């Protein structure tokens, strides 16, 4: 009996001692400040970092000693922070619980860069040049970086630059982010979206990445409404199938930008129509050599999932002010639609002229009294 009693006592006591010792060690690790160098070390958290990955990076940087105590604490206590991308500063020394509080407070303010759907690499470069953190002297420096296609060569061996592969999204620019790194993030975001949501469909369609992105960029620059994108895609594919010129003004605008002749007033001039360029789809049949802007997901999806129509033409619907179009399969009906739009434009311009004259007259009368 005494031996059995001792055995049972040990059976109970040893695990309790082990658990107690482990709990003491965890508590000690969590509350003991750790000195790291330099004091007030800056710590960058990349976009998309998980709490576990961030804890591992804290340990690798020497800000905490062990990952296990802090991970256990976060799960037991339910204190799993939503880790924001950005810059954090950790005083030295600091305990793991103190480091957790810093993470919970969020990152230091970072510059945000929003790439708008349809922007060309020229607009993107101009916007980047206006961000002091990136240290660019001109847009030309950013454009030069966009000529490096190494990140997309496996997807598009034809690509001459990164046009079309800089994905529209909002990006966080940290204090030491370089222009090259920011461009890399844009390309990586495209690759992420492509692999997760588009690659399988593209393979089934038999279309190359180059073709899909080029068509998507045309859709992006032509469509204002998401619901119209598959219909505009059908017009593009229908015209290609019949060997008709695409005759898209957006490609004329892109050719003008390439030539450094774009007037930034939204108008297409006769000189644009007459320009000798492979991007002039009024003169050159087939797709342009490459994308003419940055397509968003809905345009990429439409390029892979066009509507089934017989439409060959579209023109803006003057009865609506949301950018909607009227679509036609017949050239004669299309011409009527164009005439209706031109009449509406003339009426609009006449109304604006009358209103301006009335306003000027009222100002003159007021000044004369």
Tab-separated table of C-alpha atoms in Angstrom:
chain	number	residue	atom	x	y	z
A	1	UNK	CA	0.000	0.000	0.000
A	2	UNK	CA	2.727	2.560	0.819
A	3	UNK	CA	4.428	1.898	-2.507
A	4	UNK	CA	1.163	2.320	-4.374
A	5	UNK	CA	0.466	5.506	-2.468
A	6	UNK	CA	3.897	6.903	-3.352
A	7	UNK	CA	3.396	5.923	-6.995
A	8	UNK	CA	0.029	7.640	-7.155
A	9	UNK	CA	1.410	10.687	-5.408
A	10	UNK	CA	4.218	10.905	-7.949
A	11	UNK	CA	1.761	10.325	-10.775
A	12	UNK	CA	-0.197	13.369	-9.630
A	13	UNK	CA	2.636	15.544	-8.399
A	14	UNK	CA	5.074	15.302	-11.330
A	15	UNK	CA	2.616	16.541	-13.992
A	16	UNK	CA	1.495	19.318	-11.657
A	17	UNK	CA	5.086	20.344	-11.120
A	18	UNK	CA	5.794	20.184	-14.855
A	19	UNK	CA	2.705	22.213	-15.729
A	20	UNK	CA	3.451	24.652	-12.952
A	21	UNK	CA	7.033	25.069	-14.066
A	22	UNK	CA	5.939	25.559	-17.676
A	23	UNK	CA	3.316	28.127	-16.635
A	24	UNK	CA	5.921	29.968	-14.535
A	25	UNK	CA	8.335	29.964	-17.482
A	26	UNK	CA	5.675	31.285	-19.840
A	27	UNK	CA	4.689	34.034	-17.392
A	28	UNK	CA	8.324	34.967	-16.835
A	29	UNK	CA	9.010	35.113	-20.579
A	30	UNK	CA	5.945	37.254	-21.207
A	31	UNK	CA	6.752	39.851	-18.566
A	32	UNK	CA	10.544	40.024	-18.701
A	33	UNK	CA	11.762	43.013	-20.744
A	34	UNK	CA	14.254	42.197	-23.481
A	35	UNK	CA	16.930	44.669	-24.525
A	36	UNK	CA	17.467	44.977	-28.227
A	37	UNK	CA	19.636	47.225	-30.313
A	38	UNK	CA	19.192	49.910	-31.419
A	39	UNK	CA	16.878	51.371	-28.786
A	40	UNK	CA	13.487	52.209	-30.255
A	41	UNK	CA	14.091	49.814	-33.129
A	42	UNK	CA	11.979	50.432	-36.228
A	43	UNK	CA	10.108	47.341	-37.359
A	44	UNK	CA	8.351	47.052	-40.719
A	45	UNK	CA	5.353	44.761	-41.133
A	46	UNK	CA	4.678	43.828	-44.765
A	47	UNK	CA	1.168	43.820	-46.144
A	48	UNK	CA	-0.731	40.590	-45.518
A	49	UNK	CA	1.361	39.520	-42.505
A	50	UNK	CA	-0.401	37.177	-40.059
A	51	UNK	CA	-0.041	37.561	-36.280
A	52	UNK	CA	2.003	34.328	-36.088
A	53	UNK	CA	4.320	35.458	-38.869
A	54	UNK	CA	4.750	38.828	-37.182
A	55	UNK	CA	5.667	37.159	-33.866
A	56	UNK	CA	8.268	35.074	-35.691
A	57	UNK	CA	9.723	38.204	-37.263
A	58	UNK	CA	9.832	39.910	-33.839
A	59	UNK	CA	11.908	36.989	-32.544
A	60	UNK	CA	14.168	37.059	-35.588
A	61	UNK	CA	14.750	40.785	-35.008
A	62	UNK	CA	15.682	40.149	-31.346
A	63	UNK	CA	12.747	42.156	-29.981
A	64	UNK	CA	11.416	39.062	-28.163
A	65	UNK	CA	13.350	35.934	-27.149
A	66	UNK	CA	10.809	33.168	-27.813
A	67	UNK	CA	7.749	32.845	-30.041
A	68	UNK	CA	5.920	30.124	-28.058
A	69	UNK	CA	4.970	32.109	-24.919
A	70	UNK	CA	3.461	35.010	-26.865
A	71	UNK	CA	1.602	32.744	-29.284
A	72	UNK	CA	0.147	30.724	-26.387
A	73	UNK	CA	-0.872	33.887	-24.571
A	74	UNK	CA	-2.620	35.342	-27.635
A	75	UNK	CA	-4.670	32.199	-28.102
A	76	UNK	CA	-5.538	31.549	-24.449
A	77	UNK	CA	-6.461	35.176	-23.792
A	78	UNK	CA	-7.997	35.803	-27.198
A	79	UNK	CA	-5.700	38.761	-27.795
A	80	UNK	CA	-4.843	38.091	-31.426
A	81	UNK	CA	-4.244	41.503	-32.979
A	82	UNK	CA	-5.246	42.510	-36.473
A	83	UNK	CA	-1.747	43.331	-37.673
A	84	UNK	CA	-1.666	46.404	-39.871
A	85	UNK	CA	1.012	46.798	-42.495
A	86	UNK	CA	3.335	49.649	-41.660
A	87	UNK	CA	6.071	50.882	-39.373
A	88	UNK	CA	6.229	50.049	-35.653
A	89	UNK	CA	8.657	51.287	-33.010
A	90	UNK	CA	9.548	49.040	-30.061
A	91	UNK	CA	11.262	50.658	-27.046
A	92	UNK	CA	14.260	48.850	-25.581
A	93	UNK	CA	13.976	46.979	-23.333
A	94	UNK	CA	10.426	45.717	-23.908
A	95	UNK	CA	8.591	42.586	-22.774
A	96	UNK	CA	6.609	40.379	-25.157
A	97	UNK	CA	3.377	41.686	-23.597
A	98	UNK	CA	4.628	45.213	-24.219
A	99	UNK	CA	5.389	44.275	-27.817
A	100	UNK	CA	1.841	42.920	-28.158
A	101	UNK	CA	0.457	46.264	-26.965
A	102	UNK	CA	2.515	48.056	-29.620
A	103	UNK	CA	1.053	45.772	-32.298
A	104	UNK	CA	-2.479	46.351	-30.970
A	105	UNK	CA	-2.021	50.119	-31.200
A	106	UNK	CA	-1.431	49.811	-34.930
A	107	UNK	CA	1.253	50.948	-37.298
A	108	UNK	CA	2.663	54.415	-37.536
A	109	UNK	CA	1.021	56.473	-40.294
A	110	UNK	CA	2.171	55.412	-43.751
A	111	UNK	CA	1.685	56.965	-47.145
A	112	UNK	CA	-1.097	55.378	-49.164
A	113	UNK	CA	-0.853	55.022	-52.893
A	114	UNK	CA	-4.046	54.183	-54.758
A	115	UNK	CA	-3.660	52.940	-58.305
A	116	UNK	CA	-6.864	53.697	-60.212
A	117	UNK	CA	-8.349	51.254	-62.708
A	118	UNK	CA	-7.446	52.273	-66.243
A	119	UNK	CA	-4.338	54.254	-65.328
A	120	UNK	CA	-1.476	53.797	-67.752
A	121	UNK	CA	2.083	53.437	-66.569
A	122	UNK	CA	2.495	57.135	-67.410
A	123	UNK	CA	-0.145	58.200	-64.870
A	124	UNK	CA	1.250	55.744	-62.333
A	125	UNK	CA	4.771	57.120	-62.769
A	126	UNK	CA	3.529	60.704	-62.368
A	127	UNK	CA	1.700	59.784	-59.165
A	128	UNK	CA	4.732	57.986	-57.791
A	129	UNK	CA	6.955	60.965	-58.529
A	130	UNK	CA	4.691	63.042	-56.282
A	131	UNK	CA	5.362	60.861	-53.216
A	132	UNK	CA	8.414	62.283	-51.374
A	133	UNK	CA	9.059	59.031	-49.481
A	134	UNK	CA	9.974	57.263	-52.718
A	135	UNK	CA	12.742	59.756	-53.481
A	136	UNK	CA	12.080	59.964	-57.216
A	137	UNK	CA	13.401	63.004	-59.075
A	138	UNK	CA	11.000	62.560	-61.988
A	139	UNK	CA	8.351	60.302	-63.466
A	140	UNK	CA	10.948	59.104	-65.970
A	141	UNK	CA	12.780	57.270	-63.180
A	142	UNK	CA	9.639	55.296	-62.341
A	143	UNK	CA	8.963	54.594	-66.020
A	144	UNK	CA	12.464	53.197	-66.421
A	145	UNK	CA	11.818	50.770	-63.561
A	146	UNK	CA	8.623	49.648	-65.302
A	147	UNK	CA	10.682	48.459	-68.266
A	148	UNK	CA	11.999	45.574	-66.153
A	149	UNK	CA	9.725	42.665	-67.077
A	150	UNK	CA	11.614	39.968	-65.162
A	151	UNK	CA	8.718	39.533	-62.712
A	152	UNK	CA	6.225	38.640	-65.466
A	153	UNK	CA	8.358	36.919	-68.113
A	154	UNK	CA	6.966	33.536	-67.098
A	155	UNK	CA	3.421	34.845	-67.592
A	156	UNK	CA	3.936	37.037	-70.638
A	157	UNK	CA	7.169	36.583	-72.605
A	158	UNK	CA	5.864	39.173	-75.107
A	159	UNK	CA	5.656	41.986	-72.570
A	160	UNK	CA	7.857	44.960	-73.449
A	161	UNK	CA	7.134	46.645	-70.112
A	162	UNK	CA	4.835	46.287	-67.105
A	163	UNK	CA	1.843	48.025	-68.680
A	164	UNK	CA	-1.291	46.123	-67.648
A	165	UNK	CA	0.472	44.177	-64.884
A	166	UNK	CA	0.453	46.935	-62.257
A	167	UNK	CA	-2.685	45.936	-60.389
A	168	UNK	CA	-5.194	48.613	-59.305
A	169	UNK	CA	-5.320	48.649	-55.508
A	170	UNK	CA	-4.246	50.713	-52.491
A	171	UNK	CA	-0.649	50.209	-51.396
A	172	UNK	CA	1.057	51.265	-48.171
A	173	UNK	CA	4.378	53.033	-48.534
A	174	UNK	CA	6.593	52.636	-45.493
A	175	UNK	CA	9.389	54.978	-44.543
A	176	UNK	CA	12.020	52.946	-46.370
A	177	UNK	CA	9.928	51.648	-49.289
A	178	UNK	CA	11.687	52.175	-52.608
A	179	UNK	CA	10.039	52.850	-55.951
A	180	UNK	CA	11.256	49.478	-57.206
A	181	UNK	CA	9.697	47.723	-54.209
A	182	UNK	CA	6.371	49.508	-54.716
A	183	UNK	CA	6.275	48.491	-58.377
A	184	UNK	CA	7.131	44.955	-57.298
A	185	UNK	CA	4.155	44.975	-54.919
A	186	UNK	CA	1.852	46.026	-57.770
A	187	UNK	CA	3.083	43.174	-59.953
A	188	UNK	CA	2.916	40.683	-57.072
A	189	UNK	CA	-0.686	41.739	-56.451
A	190	UNK	CA	-1.514	41.058	-60.103
A	191	UNK	CA	0.107	37.635	-59.887
A	192	UNK	CA	-1.831	36.875	-56.691
A	193	UNK	CA	-5.183	37.778	-58.277
A	194	UNK	CA	-4.340	35.976	-61.517
A	195	UNK	CA	-3.335	32.733	-59.826
A	196	UNK	CA	-6.215	32.676	-57.364
A	197	UNK	CA	-9.111	33.782	-59.577
A	198	UNK	CA	-8.208	33.854	-63.263
A	199	UNK	CA	-5.534	31.341	-64.216
A	200	UNK	CA	-7.803	28.289	-64.329
A	201	UNK	CA	-10.375	30.081	-66.470
A	202	UNK	CA	-7.685	31.413	-68.805
A	203	UNK	CA	-6.325	27.908	-69.375
A	204	UNK	CA	-9.807	26.595	-70.144
A	205	UNK	CA	-10.383	29.405	-72.641
A	206	UNK	CA	-7.101	28.775	-74.436
A	207	UNK	CA	-6.223	32.462	-74.276
A	208	UNK	CA	-2.729	33.651	-73.369
A	209	UNK	CA	-2.112	35.976	-70.449
A	210	UNK	CA	-0.945	38.614	-72.944
A	211	UNK	CA	-4.212	38.448	-74.892
A	212	UNK	CA	-6.412	38.485	-71.797
A	213	UNK	CA	-4.660	41.449	-70.189
A	214	UNK	CA	-4.607	43.394	-73.464
A	215	UNK	CA	-8.340	42.861	-74.053
A	216	UNK	CA	-9.072	43.616	-70.383
A	217	UNK	CA	-7.201	46.914	-70.650
A	218	UNK	CA	-9.359	47.876	-73.640
A	219	UNK	CA	-12.517	46.993	-71.718
A	220	UNK	CA	-11.303	49.004	-68.719
A	221	UNK	CA	-10.717	52.143	-70.777
A	222	UNK	CA	-13.975	51.829	-72.729
A	223	UNK	CA	-16.480	50.792	-70.033
A	224	UNK	CA	-17.837	52.880	-67.204
A	225	UNK	CA	-20.368	50.384	-65.866
A	226	UNK	CA	-19.397	46.976	-64.514
A	227	UNK	CA	-22.460	45.346	-66.066
A	228	UNK	CA	-21.438	46.507	-69.540
A	229	UNK	CA	-17.938	45.064	-69.451
A	230	UNK	CA	-18.870	41.563	-70.713
A	231	UNK	CA	-20.925	43.170	-73.505
A	232	UNK	CA	-18.036	45.411	-74.580
A	233	UNK	CA	-15.813	42.324	-74.439
A	234	UNK	CA	-18.197	40.624	-76.865
A	235	UNK	CA	-17.950	43.565	-79.286
A	236	UNK	CA	-14.146	43.351	-79.215
A	237	UNK	CA	-14.091	39.599	-79.837
A	238	UNK	CA	-16.793	39.815	-82.506
A	239	UNK	CA	-14.849	42.442	-84.439
A	240	UNK	CA	-11.616	40.475	-84.101
A	241	UNK	CA	-13.340	37.349	-85.368
A	242	UNK	CA	-14.626	39.197	-88.457
A	243	UNK	CA	-11.312	40.937	-89.117
A	244	UNK	CA	-12.798	44.378	-88.488
A	245	UNK	CA	-10.618	47.172	-87.086
A	246	UNK	CA	-11.396	47.683	-83.404
A	247	UNK	CA	-11.445	51.471	-83.921
A	248	UNK	CA	-11.231	52.199	-80.193
A	249	UNK	CA	-10.480	55.771	-79.182
A	250	UNK	CA	-8.705	54.564	-76.037
A	251	UNK	CA	-5.962	53.065	-78.198
A	252	UNK	CA	-5.581	56.354	-80.092
A	253	UNK	CA	-5.156	58.126	-76.753
A	254	UNK	CA	-2.507	55.608	-75.710
A	255	UNK	CA	-0.637	56.074	-78.988
A	256	UNK	CA	-0.726	59.824	-78.367
A	257	UNK	CA	0.736	59.340	-74.886
A	258	UNK	CA	3.491	57.147	-76.288
A	259	UNK	CA	4.333	59.888	-78.772
A	260	UNK	CA	4.322	62.538	-76.043
A	261	UNK	CA	1.544	64.369	-77.901
A	262	UNK	CA	-1.420	63.838	-75.586
A	263	UNK	CA	-3.101	67.157	-74.708
A	264	UNK	CA	-4.736	65.886	-71.487
A	265	UNK	CA	-8.109	67.368	-72.433
A	266	UNK	CA	-9.989	64.128	-73.095
A	267	UNK	CA	-10.382	64.850	-76.811
A	268	UNK	CA	-9.251	62.807	-79.800
A	269	UNK	CA	-7.911	65.013	-82.604
A	270	UNK	CA	-7.449	64.369	-86.300
A	271	UNK	CA	-3.707	64.125	-85.666
A	272	UNK	CA	-4.445	61.226	-83.301
A	273	UNK	CA	-6.576	59.496	-85.915
A	274	UNK	CA	-3.860	59.923	-88.544
A	275	UNK	CA	-0.959	58.864	-86.297
A	276	UNK	CA	1.147	56.012	-87.658
A	277	UNK	CA	1.234	53.706	-84.654
A	278	UNK	CA	0.610	49.993	-84.029
A	279	UNK	CA	-1.771	51.196	-81.308
A	280	UNK	CA	-3.945	53.066	-83.827
A	281	UNK	CA	-6.761	50.528	-84.059
A	282	UNK	CA	-8.575	52.603	-86.660
A	283	UNK	CA	-5.778	51.865	-89.101
A	284	UNK	CA	-4.311	48.592	-87.821
A	285	UNK	CA	-6.454	45.471	-87.558
A	286	UNK	CA	-6.275	43.128	-84.593
A	287	UNK	CA	-5.288	43.787	-81.027
A	288	UNK	CA	-2.714	46.469	-80.211
A	289	UNK	CA	0.798	45.194	-79.335
A	290	UNK	CA	0.009	45.167	-75.621
A	291	UNK	CA	-2.185	46.560	-72.831
A	292	UNK	CA	-3.145	50.240	-72.835
A	293	UNK	CA	-3.717	50.600	-69.097
A	294	UNK	CA	-4.205	48.768	-65.812
A	295	UNK	CA	-7.339	46.607	-65.830
A	296	UNK	CA	-9.173	45.812	-62.626
A	297	UNK	CA	-10.650	42.450	-61.778
A	298	UNK	CA	-14.067	43.017	-63.399
A	299	UNK	CA	-12.411	43.842	-66.732
A	300	UNK	CA	-10.060	40.857	-66.507
A	301	UNK	CA	-13.031	38.631	-65.731
A	302	UNK	CA	-15.028	40.088	-68.629
A	303	UNK	CA	-12.124	39.415	-71.009
A	304	UNK	CA	-12.364	35.747	-70.018
A	305	UNK	CA	-16.170	35.646	-69.871
A	306	UNK	CA	-17.579	37.813	-72.678
A	307	UNK	CA	-21.308	38.017	-73.201
A	308	UNK	CA	-22.728	36.090	-76.149
A	309	UNK	CA	-23.963	38.767	-78.525
A	310	UNK	CA	-23.932	39.756	-82.191
A	311	UNK	CA	-23.011	43.351	-81.347
A	312	UNK	CA	-20.321	45.064	-83.408
A	313	UNK	CA	-20.812	48.682	-82.353
A	314	UNK	CA	-21.604	50.804	-79.332
A	315	UNK	CA	-22.023	54.487	-78.628
A	316	UNK	CA	-22.739	56.470	-75.502
A	317	UNK	CA	-26.383	56.630	-74.496
A	318	UNK	CA	-27.300	60.358	-74.393
A	319	UNK	CA	-30.406	59.613	-72.318
A	320	UNK	CA	-28.244	58.642	-69.354
A	321	UNK	CA	-25.460	60.422	-67.509
A	322	UNK	CA	-23.742	57.377	-65.990
A	323	UNK	CA	-21.585	56.426	-68.979
A	324	UNK	CA	-23.998	53.795	-70.308
A	325	UNK	CA	-23.832	52.753	-73.967
A	326	UNK	CA	-26.260	51.645	-76.639
A	327	UNK	CA	-25.153	48.522	-78.518
A	328	UNK	CA	-25.799	47.605	-82.148
A	329	UNK	CA	-25.305	44.703	-84.530
A	330	UNK	CA	-26.300	46.798	-87.555
A	331	UNK	CA	-24.133	49.595	-88.975
A	332	UNK	CA	-27.156	51.665	-90.016
A	333	UNK	CA	-28.663	51.594	-86.536
A	334	UNK	CA	-25.278	52.454	-85.105
A	335	UNK	CA	-25.071	55.549	-87.334
A	336	UNK	CA	-28.466	56.646	-86.046
A	337	UNK	CA	-27.157	56.252	-82.518
A	338	UNK	CA	-24.107	58.348	-83.352
A	339	UNK	CA	-26.338	61.045	-84.875
A	340	UNK	CA	-28.515	61.092	-81.748
A	341	UNK	CA	-25.430	61.532	-79.589
A	342	UNK	CA	-24.102	64.362	-81.782
A	343	UNK	CA	-27.477	66.156	-81.590
A	344	UNK	CA	-27.452	65.817	-77.811
A	345	UNK	CA	-23.909	67.179	-77.627
A	346	UNK	CA	-24.853	70.187	-79.760
A	347	UNK	CA	-27.875	70.913	-77.570
A	348	UNK	CA	-25.737	70.578	-74.465
A	349	UNK	CA	-23.140	72.995	-75.831
A	350	UNK	CA	-25.831	75.519	-76.881
A	351	UNK	CA	-27.421	75.354	-73.451
A	352	UNK	CA	-24.044	75.891	-71.786
A	353	UNK	CA	-23.369	78.891	-74.068
A	354	UNK	CA	-26.749	80.469	-73.244
A	355	UNK	CA	-26.193	79.949	-69.529
A	356	UNK	CA	-22.731	81.511	-69.728
A	357	UNK	CA	-24.113	84.558	-71.586
A	358	UNK	CA	-26.913	84.943	-69.055
A	359	UNK	CA	-24.451	84.716	-66.174
A	360	UNK	CA	-22.138	87.260	-67.839
A	361	UNK	CA	-25.064	89.636	-68.454
A	362	UNK	CA	-26.207	89.393	-64.863
A	363	UNK	CA	-22.692	90.133	-63.659
A	364	UNK	CA	-22.472	93.140	-65.991
A	365	UNK	CA	-25.820	94.517	-64.799
A	366	UNK	CA	-24.796	94.078	-61.199
A	367	UNK	CA	-21.505	95.865	-61.835
A	368	UNK	CA	-23.300	98.766	-63.595
A	369	UNK	CA	-25.718	99.506	-60.769
